[in-house]
XYZ file of C-alpha atoms in Angstrom:
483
model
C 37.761 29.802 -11.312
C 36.871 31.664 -8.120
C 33.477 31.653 -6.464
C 33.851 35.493 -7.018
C 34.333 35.216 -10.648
C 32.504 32.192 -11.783
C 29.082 34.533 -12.344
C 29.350 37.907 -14.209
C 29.078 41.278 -12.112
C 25.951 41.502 -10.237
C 24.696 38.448 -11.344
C 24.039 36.020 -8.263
C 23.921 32.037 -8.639
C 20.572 30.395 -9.142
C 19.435 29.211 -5.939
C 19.228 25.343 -4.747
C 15.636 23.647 -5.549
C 14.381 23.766 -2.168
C 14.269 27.591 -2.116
C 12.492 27.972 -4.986
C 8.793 28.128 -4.726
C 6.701 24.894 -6.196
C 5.772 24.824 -9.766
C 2.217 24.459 -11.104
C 3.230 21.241 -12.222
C 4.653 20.191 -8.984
C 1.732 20.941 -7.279
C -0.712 19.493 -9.750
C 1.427 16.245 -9.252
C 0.940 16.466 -5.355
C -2.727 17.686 -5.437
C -3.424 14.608 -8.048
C -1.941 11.926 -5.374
C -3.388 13.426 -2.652
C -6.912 12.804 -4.360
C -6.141 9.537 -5.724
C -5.862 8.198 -2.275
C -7.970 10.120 -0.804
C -11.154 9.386 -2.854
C -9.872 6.077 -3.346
C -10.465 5.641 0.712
C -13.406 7.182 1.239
C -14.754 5.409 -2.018
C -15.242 1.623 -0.392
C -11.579 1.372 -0.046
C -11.922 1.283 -4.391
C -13.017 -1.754 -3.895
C -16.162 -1.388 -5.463
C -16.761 -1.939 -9.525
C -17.909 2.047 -9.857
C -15.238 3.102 -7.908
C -11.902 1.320 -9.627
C -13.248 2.592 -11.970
C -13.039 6.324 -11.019
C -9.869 5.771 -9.821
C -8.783 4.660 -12.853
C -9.799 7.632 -14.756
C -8.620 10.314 -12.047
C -5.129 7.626 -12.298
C -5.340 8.035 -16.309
C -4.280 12.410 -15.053
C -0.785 10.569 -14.339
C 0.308 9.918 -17.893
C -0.897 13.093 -18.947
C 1.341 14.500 -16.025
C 4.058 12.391 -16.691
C 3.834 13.610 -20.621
C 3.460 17.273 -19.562
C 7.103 16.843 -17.846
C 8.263 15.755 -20.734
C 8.060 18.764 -22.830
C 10.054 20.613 -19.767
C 13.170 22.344 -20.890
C 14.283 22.683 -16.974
C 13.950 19.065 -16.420
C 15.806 18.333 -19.374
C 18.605 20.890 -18.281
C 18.974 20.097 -15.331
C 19.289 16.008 -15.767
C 16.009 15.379 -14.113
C 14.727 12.642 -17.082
C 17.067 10.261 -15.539
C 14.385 7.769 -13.697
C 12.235 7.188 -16.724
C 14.954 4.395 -16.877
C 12.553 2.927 -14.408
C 10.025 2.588 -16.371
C 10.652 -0.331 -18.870
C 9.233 -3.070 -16.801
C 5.826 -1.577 -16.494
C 6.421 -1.114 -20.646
C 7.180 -4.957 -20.602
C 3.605 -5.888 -18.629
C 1.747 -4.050 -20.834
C 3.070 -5.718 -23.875
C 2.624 -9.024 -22.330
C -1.179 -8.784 -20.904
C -1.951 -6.567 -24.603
C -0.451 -9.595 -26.373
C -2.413 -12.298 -23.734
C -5.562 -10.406 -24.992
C -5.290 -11.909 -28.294
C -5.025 -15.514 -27.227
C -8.163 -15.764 -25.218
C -8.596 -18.798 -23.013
C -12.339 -18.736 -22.219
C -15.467 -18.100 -24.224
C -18.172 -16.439 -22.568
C -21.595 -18.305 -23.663
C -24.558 -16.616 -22.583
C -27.348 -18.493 -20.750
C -30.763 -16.939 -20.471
C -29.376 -14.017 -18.303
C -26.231 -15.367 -16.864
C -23.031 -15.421 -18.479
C -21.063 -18.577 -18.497
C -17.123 -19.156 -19.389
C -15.867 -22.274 -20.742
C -12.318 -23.274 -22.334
C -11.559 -22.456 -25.849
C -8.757 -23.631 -27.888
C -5.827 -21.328 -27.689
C -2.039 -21.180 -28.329
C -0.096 -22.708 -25.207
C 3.287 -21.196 -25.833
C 1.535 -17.583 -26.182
C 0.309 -15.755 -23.490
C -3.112 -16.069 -23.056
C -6.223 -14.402 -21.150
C -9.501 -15.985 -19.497
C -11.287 -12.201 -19.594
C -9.288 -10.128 -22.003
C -11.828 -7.021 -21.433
C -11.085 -7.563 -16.975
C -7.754 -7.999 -18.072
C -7.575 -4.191 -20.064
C -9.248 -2.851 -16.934
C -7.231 -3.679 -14.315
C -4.025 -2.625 -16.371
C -5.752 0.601 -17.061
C -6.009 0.869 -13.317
C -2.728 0.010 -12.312
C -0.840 1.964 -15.067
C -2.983 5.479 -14.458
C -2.092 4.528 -10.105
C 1.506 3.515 -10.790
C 2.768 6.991 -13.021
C 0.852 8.860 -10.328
C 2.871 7.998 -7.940
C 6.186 7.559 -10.173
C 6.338 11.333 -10.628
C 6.294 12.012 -6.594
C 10.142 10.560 -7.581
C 9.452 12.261 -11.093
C 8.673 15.992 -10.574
C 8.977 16.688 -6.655
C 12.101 18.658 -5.995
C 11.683 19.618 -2.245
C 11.626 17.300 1.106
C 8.914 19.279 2.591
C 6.424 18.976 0.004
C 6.584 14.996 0.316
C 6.301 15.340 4.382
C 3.240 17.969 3.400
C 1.773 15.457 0.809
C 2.135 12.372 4.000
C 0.811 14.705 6.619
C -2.560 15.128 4.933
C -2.584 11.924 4.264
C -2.073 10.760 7.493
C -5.011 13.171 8.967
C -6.852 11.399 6.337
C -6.232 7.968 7.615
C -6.858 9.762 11.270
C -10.412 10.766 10.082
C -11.164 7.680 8.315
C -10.462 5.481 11.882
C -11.878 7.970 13.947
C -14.888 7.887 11.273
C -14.994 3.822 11.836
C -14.414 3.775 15.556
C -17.309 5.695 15.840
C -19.315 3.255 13.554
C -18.228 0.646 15.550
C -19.257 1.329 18.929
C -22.638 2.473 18.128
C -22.774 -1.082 16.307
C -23.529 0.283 12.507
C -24.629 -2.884 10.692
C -23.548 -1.580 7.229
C -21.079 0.679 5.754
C -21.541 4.605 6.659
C -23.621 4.287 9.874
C -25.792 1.209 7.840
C -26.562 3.747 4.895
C -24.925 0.868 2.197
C -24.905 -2.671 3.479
C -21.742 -4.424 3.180
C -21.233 -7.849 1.215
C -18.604 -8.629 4.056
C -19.852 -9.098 7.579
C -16.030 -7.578 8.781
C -16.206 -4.196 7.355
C -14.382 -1.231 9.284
C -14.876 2.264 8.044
C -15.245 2.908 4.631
C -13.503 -0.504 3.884
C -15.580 -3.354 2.777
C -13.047 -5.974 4.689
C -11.214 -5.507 7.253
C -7.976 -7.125 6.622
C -7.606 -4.117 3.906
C -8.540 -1.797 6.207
C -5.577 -2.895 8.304
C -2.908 -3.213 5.643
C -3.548 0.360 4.450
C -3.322 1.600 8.178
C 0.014 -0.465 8.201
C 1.190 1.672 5.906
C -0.060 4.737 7.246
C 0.908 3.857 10.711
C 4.865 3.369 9.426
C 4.198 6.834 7.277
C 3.363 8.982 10.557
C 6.229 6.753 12.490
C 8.616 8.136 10.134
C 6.699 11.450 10.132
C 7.352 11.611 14.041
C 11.108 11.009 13.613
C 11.836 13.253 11.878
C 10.167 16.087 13.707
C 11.654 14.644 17.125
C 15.225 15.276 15.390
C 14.727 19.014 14.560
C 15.296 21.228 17.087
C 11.867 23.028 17.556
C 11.926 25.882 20.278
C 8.088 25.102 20.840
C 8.652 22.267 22.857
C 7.678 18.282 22.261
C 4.117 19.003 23.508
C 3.630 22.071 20.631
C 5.285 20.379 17.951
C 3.879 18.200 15.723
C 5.919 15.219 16.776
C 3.234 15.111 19.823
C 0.370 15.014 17.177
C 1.983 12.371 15.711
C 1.949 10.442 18.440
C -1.639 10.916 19.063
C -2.658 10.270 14.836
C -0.425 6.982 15.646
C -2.779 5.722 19.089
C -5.902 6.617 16.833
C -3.998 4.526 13.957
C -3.473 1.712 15.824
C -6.388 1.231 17.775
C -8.385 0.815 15.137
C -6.792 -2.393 13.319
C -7.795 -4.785 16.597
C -11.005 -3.053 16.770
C -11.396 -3.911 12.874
C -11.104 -7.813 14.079
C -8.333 -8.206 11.792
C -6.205 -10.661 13.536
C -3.272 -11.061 11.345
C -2.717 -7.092 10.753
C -3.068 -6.545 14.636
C 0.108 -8.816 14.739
C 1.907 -6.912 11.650
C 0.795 -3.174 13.859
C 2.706 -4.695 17.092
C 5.189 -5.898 14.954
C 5.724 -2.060 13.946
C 5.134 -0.240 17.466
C 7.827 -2.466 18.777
C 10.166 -1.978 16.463
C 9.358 1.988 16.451
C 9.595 1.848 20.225
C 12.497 -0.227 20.671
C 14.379 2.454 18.023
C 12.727 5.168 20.483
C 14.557 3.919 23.080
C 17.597 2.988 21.303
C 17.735 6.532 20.547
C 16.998 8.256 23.726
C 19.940 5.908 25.222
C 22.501 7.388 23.040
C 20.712 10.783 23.371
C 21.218 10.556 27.485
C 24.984 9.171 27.145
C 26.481 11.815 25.134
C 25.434 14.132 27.680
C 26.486 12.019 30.371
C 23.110 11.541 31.886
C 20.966 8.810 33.710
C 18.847 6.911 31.367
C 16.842 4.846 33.663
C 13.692 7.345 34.212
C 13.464 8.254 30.714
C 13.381 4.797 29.219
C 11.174 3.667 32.102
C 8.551 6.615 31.217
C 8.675 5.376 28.057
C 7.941 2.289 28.366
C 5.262 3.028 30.884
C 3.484 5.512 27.834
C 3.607 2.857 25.529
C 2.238 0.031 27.681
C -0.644 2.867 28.398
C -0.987 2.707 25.169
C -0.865 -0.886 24.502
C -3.858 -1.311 26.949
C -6.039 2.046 25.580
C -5.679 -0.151 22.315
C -7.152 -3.473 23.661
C -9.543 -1.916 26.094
C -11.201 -0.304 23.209
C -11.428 -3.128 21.309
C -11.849 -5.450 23.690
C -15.537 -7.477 22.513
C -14.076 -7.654 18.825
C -10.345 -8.500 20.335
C -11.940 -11.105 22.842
C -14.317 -12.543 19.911
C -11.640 -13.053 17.293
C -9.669 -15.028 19.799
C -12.316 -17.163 20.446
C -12.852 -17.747 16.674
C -9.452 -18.667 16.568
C -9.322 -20.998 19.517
C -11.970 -22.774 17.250
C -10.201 -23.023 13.703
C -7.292 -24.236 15.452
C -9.328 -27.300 16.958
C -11.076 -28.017 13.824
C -7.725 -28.230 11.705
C -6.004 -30.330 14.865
C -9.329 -32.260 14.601
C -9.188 -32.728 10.707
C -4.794 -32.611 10.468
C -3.176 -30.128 7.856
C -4.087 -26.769 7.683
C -8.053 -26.466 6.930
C -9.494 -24.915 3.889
C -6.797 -22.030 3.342
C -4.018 -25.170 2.858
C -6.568 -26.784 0.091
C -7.084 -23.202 -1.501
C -3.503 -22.777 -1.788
C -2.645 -26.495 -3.436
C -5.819 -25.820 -5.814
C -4.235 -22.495 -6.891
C -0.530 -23.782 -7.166
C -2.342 -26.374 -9.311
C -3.835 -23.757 -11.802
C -0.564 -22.125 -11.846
C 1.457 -25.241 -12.768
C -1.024 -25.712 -15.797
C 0.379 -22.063 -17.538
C 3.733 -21.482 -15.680
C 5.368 -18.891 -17.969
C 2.532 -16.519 -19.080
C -0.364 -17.519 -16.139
C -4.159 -17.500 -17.122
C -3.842 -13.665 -17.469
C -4.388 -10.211 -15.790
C -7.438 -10.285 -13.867
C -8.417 -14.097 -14.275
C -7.897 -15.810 -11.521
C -11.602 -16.273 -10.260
C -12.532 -17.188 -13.989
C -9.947 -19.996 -14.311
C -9.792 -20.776 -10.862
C -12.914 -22.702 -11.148
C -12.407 -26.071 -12.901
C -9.390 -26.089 -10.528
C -11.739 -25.577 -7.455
C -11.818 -28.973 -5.170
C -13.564 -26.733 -2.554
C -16.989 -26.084 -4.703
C -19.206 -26.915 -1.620
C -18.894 -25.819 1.631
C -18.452 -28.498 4.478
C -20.328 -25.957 6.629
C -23.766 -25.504 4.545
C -23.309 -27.255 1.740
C -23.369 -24.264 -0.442
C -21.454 -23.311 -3.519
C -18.191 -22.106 -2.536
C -16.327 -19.578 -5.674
C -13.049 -18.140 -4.666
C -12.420 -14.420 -6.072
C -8.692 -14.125 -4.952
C -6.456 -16.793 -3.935
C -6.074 -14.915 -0.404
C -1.953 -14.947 -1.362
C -1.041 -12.115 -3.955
C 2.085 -13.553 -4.344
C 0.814 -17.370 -5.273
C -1.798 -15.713 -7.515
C 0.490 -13.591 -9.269
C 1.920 -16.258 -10.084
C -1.573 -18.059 -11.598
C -2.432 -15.057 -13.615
C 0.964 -13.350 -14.903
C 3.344 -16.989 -14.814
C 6.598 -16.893 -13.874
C 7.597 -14.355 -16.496
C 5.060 -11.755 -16.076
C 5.461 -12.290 -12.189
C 8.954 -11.360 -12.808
C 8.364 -7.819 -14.783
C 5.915 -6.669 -11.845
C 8.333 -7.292 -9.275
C 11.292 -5.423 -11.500
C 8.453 -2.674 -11.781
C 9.503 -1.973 -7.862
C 12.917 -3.698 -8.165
C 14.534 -1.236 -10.590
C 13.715 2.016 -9.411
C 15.017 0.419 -5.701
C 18.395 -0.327 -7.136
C 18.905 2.923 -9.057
C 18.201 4.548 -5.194
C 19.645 1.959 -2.813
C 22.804 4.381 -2.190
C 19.545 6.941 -0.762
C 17.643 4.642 1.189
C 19.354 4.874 4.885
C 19.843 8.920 4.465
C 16.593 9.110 6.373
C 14.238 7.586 9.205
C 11.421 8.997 7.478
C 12.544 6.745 4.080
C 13.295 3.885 6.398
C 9.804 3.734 8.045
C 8.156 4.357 4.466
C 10.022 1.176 2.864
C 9.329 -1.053 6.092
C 5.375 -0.447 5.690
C 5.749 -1.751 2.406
C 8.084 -4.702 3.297
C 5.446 -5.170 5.716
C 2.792 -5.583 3.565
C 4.525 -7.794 0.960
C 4.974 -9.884 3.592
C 1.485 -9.698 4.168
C 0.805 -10.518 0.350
C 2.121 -14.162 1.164
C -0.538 -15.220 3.500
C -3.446 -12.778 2.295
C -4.637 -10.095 -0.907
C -4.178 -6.838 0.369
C -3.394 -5.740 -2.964
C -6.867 -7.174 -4.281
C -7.280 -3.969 -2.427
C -7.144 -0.730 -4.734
C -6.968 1.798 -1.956
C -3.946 -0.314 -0.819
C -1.890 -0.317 -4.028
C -2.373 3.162 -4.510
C -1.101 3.851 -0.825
C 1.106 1.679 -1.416
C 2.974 2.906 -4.757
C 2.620 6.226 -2.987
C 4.679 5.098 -0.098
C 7.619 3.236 -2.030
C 8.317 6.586 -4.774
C 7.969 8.937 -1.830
C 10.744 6.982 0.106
C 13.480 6.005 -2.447
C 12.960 9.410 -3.707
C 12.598 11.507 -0.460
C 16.395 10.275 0.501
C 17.847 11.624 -3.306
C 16.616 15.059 -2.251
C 18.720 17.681 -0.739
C 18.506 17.653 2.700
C 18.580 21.457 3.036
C 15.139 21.207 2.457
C 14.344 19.878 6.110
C 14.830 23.400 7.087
């Protein structure tokens, strides 16, 4: 049938998604994740009890969102249901920490006013949980952040409202390191200019340690990278300077100053890491750019590099005390484990947790138990510094204590929660530089998760969820929509 016939007389064809204006629900979804993080930033990073747990209630909107989609005749019409598919590992880990729930571990015995846990009998080939009520917490929390930010891929029909969603959030992030620069060099001595003192001396921002603080700018940083790229590849009549490319670029010097400034030695690495790989694909770029128009590329890639060495040097100048007194501390630990051989404390943390792990290796200790059973496992109890008692609440390596809580089976189903929705979108995942840069902040911080917790972080898992459904989704999306 011909285009001319194939809709009755005067009737015209119903136009593509991204010309149609947002729905309510669309923007409700949007809206909702922009608050989740949000709040969840300003809130102590949600690392503190009161404020997981308003996360998880503004989280628990999610499901109701999710639910609300359902009952959408469109969706249904137009073939939209299809990544709920997604969703059966996350229906998997819930089964499996509900079941662990009824094969507690620990008994909690109460002494005067402290509360003590000690071993109970319980079935070994059952999964089993140390803190069964922790345990329906933290699953409440992840569950409300994850469908949050699994209907960005859910709902969202247009490009531009998932750039508009990461360009508040990046002026967010902007604020929130502006916010702790500030702190900084006046020498605050507590979270919010000293207003709430911190249980960590290395605080940045609203961030009660600082090696959070720099995975969630990680992510942010790769987020406004991606941002940038795609702006640079429109043609704007403005100009670079008027376009928002160029505040980009400045959100990104803000960004990155602020991780060495933190003290965070290890994210400072994973931030050069990214500026050189966002710079060397700059330059890449520019050098195709200059030879398809049969042009000299030698002053343009040496201005380049001369703005990002500026850069480079802004960054350390700024934080040059905290830069120059991490080293120092670092000189130190590596002389004290030459001195003592292996690798110090961290190498003994990591045996004692690979220890606890080996004890439950197909179901782990359960959700949220790790610094309950961690304990009888602990051959670090006293501190070779002061003789103090030394309890460990994370095993500073997600992955490893994954492992310890979850096993080997419920480590698989939260890696399959990512894993699935990936290989339903891998043929979308290279249609974009603004999906690539997403998806290497996360890579990033999995990385990260080997070595450190920055998902004992809840401001980081929620960015983080955030980031991975925007990108495997943002690549599906018709790329009329740019416009």
């Amino acid at each position: 049938m011909s285009a001319s016939h194939k809709f009755a007389p005067g009737v015209s064809g119903r136009p593509p998604s991204h010309q149609t204006p947002l729905t309510i629900l669309e923007i409700i979804t949007l809206v909702h994740v922009s608050v989740l993080v949000i709040v969840g930033a300003w809130a102590f990073g949600g690392n503190a009890d009161w404020s997981r747990r308003l996360l998880a209630w503004i989280g628990s909107l999610g499901a109701l969102i999710t639910l609300t989609a359902l009952q959408s005749a469109e969706m249904r019409k137009e073939g939209r249901l299809r990544p709920l598919r997604w969703l059966w590992p996350l229906g998997v880990v819930n089964l499996l920490v509900i079941a662990a729930t009824f094969n507690p571990t620990f008994r909690e015995v109460l002494d005067g006013s402290k509360s003590l846990f000690v071993p109970t009998p319980s079935n070994p080939h059952f999964p089993g949980s140390a803190r069964p009520l922790l345990a329906f917490k933290q699953l409440w929390f992840f569950d409300g952040v994850y469908l949050s930010c699994f209907n960005l891929a859910f709902i969202i029909r247009q490009r531009r409202a998932l750039r508009t969603l990461f360009l508040i959030l990046s002026a967010n992030a902007v604020v929130l390191a502006v916010f702790g620069t500030a702190q900084k060099l006046v020498g605050a001595t507590g979270l919010y200019f000293g207003l709430q003192k911190s249980p960590q001396p290395f605080f940045f921002s609203t961030f009660i340690y600082h090696n959070h603080w720099g995975a969630f700018i990680v992510l942010m940083t790769a987020a406004t990278i991606g941002l940038v790229y795609h702006f640079v590849r429109r043609r704007d009549s403005r100009g670079f300077f008027q376009s928002p490319a160029f505040g980009g670029l400045v959100a990104i010097l803000f960004l990155a100053a602020s991780v060495p400034l933190s003290g965070s030695r290890s994210c400072t690495v994973l931030m050069a890491l990214l500026l050189i790989i966002g710079f060397v694909h700059w330059v890449v770029r520019l050098i195709r750019q200059r030879r398809a128009y049969r042009e000299s590329i030698i002053l343009p890639v040496a201005l380049s590099a001369a703005v990002f060495a500026g850069v480079a040097y802004f960054a350390y100048d700024i934080g040059r005390p905290m830069i120059e007194h991490r080293l120092e501390a670092t000189e130190n630990q590596v002389s004290k484990i030459r001195a003592q051989g292996g690798l110090g404390q961290r190498a003994t943390l990591y045996r004692d947790t690979w220890r606890l792990a080996q004890e439950k290796p197909w179901f782990g200790w359960g959700m949220a138990s790790y610094p309950t059973a961690f304990y009888t496992f602990n051959s670090q109890q006293f501190s070779p510094v002061d003789g103090l008692t030394t309890n460990y609440h994370d095993a500073h390596s997600d992955w490893l204590q994954a492992i310890a809580e979850h096993g080997f089976v419920g480590s698989t189903f939260l890696a399959l929660c990512a894993l699935v929705p990936l290989f339903y979108r891998r043929r979308a995942l290279t249609q974009s530089p603004f999906t690539a840069y997403l998806l290497l902040g996360c890579a990033m911080i999995l990385l990260y998760a080997w070595v450190e917790f920055p998902f004992g972080n809840g401001e980081v898992i929620i960015t983080f969820w955030a980031c991975f459904f925007c990108a495997i989704h943002y690549g599906r999306l018709d790329s009329s929509s740019d416009t």
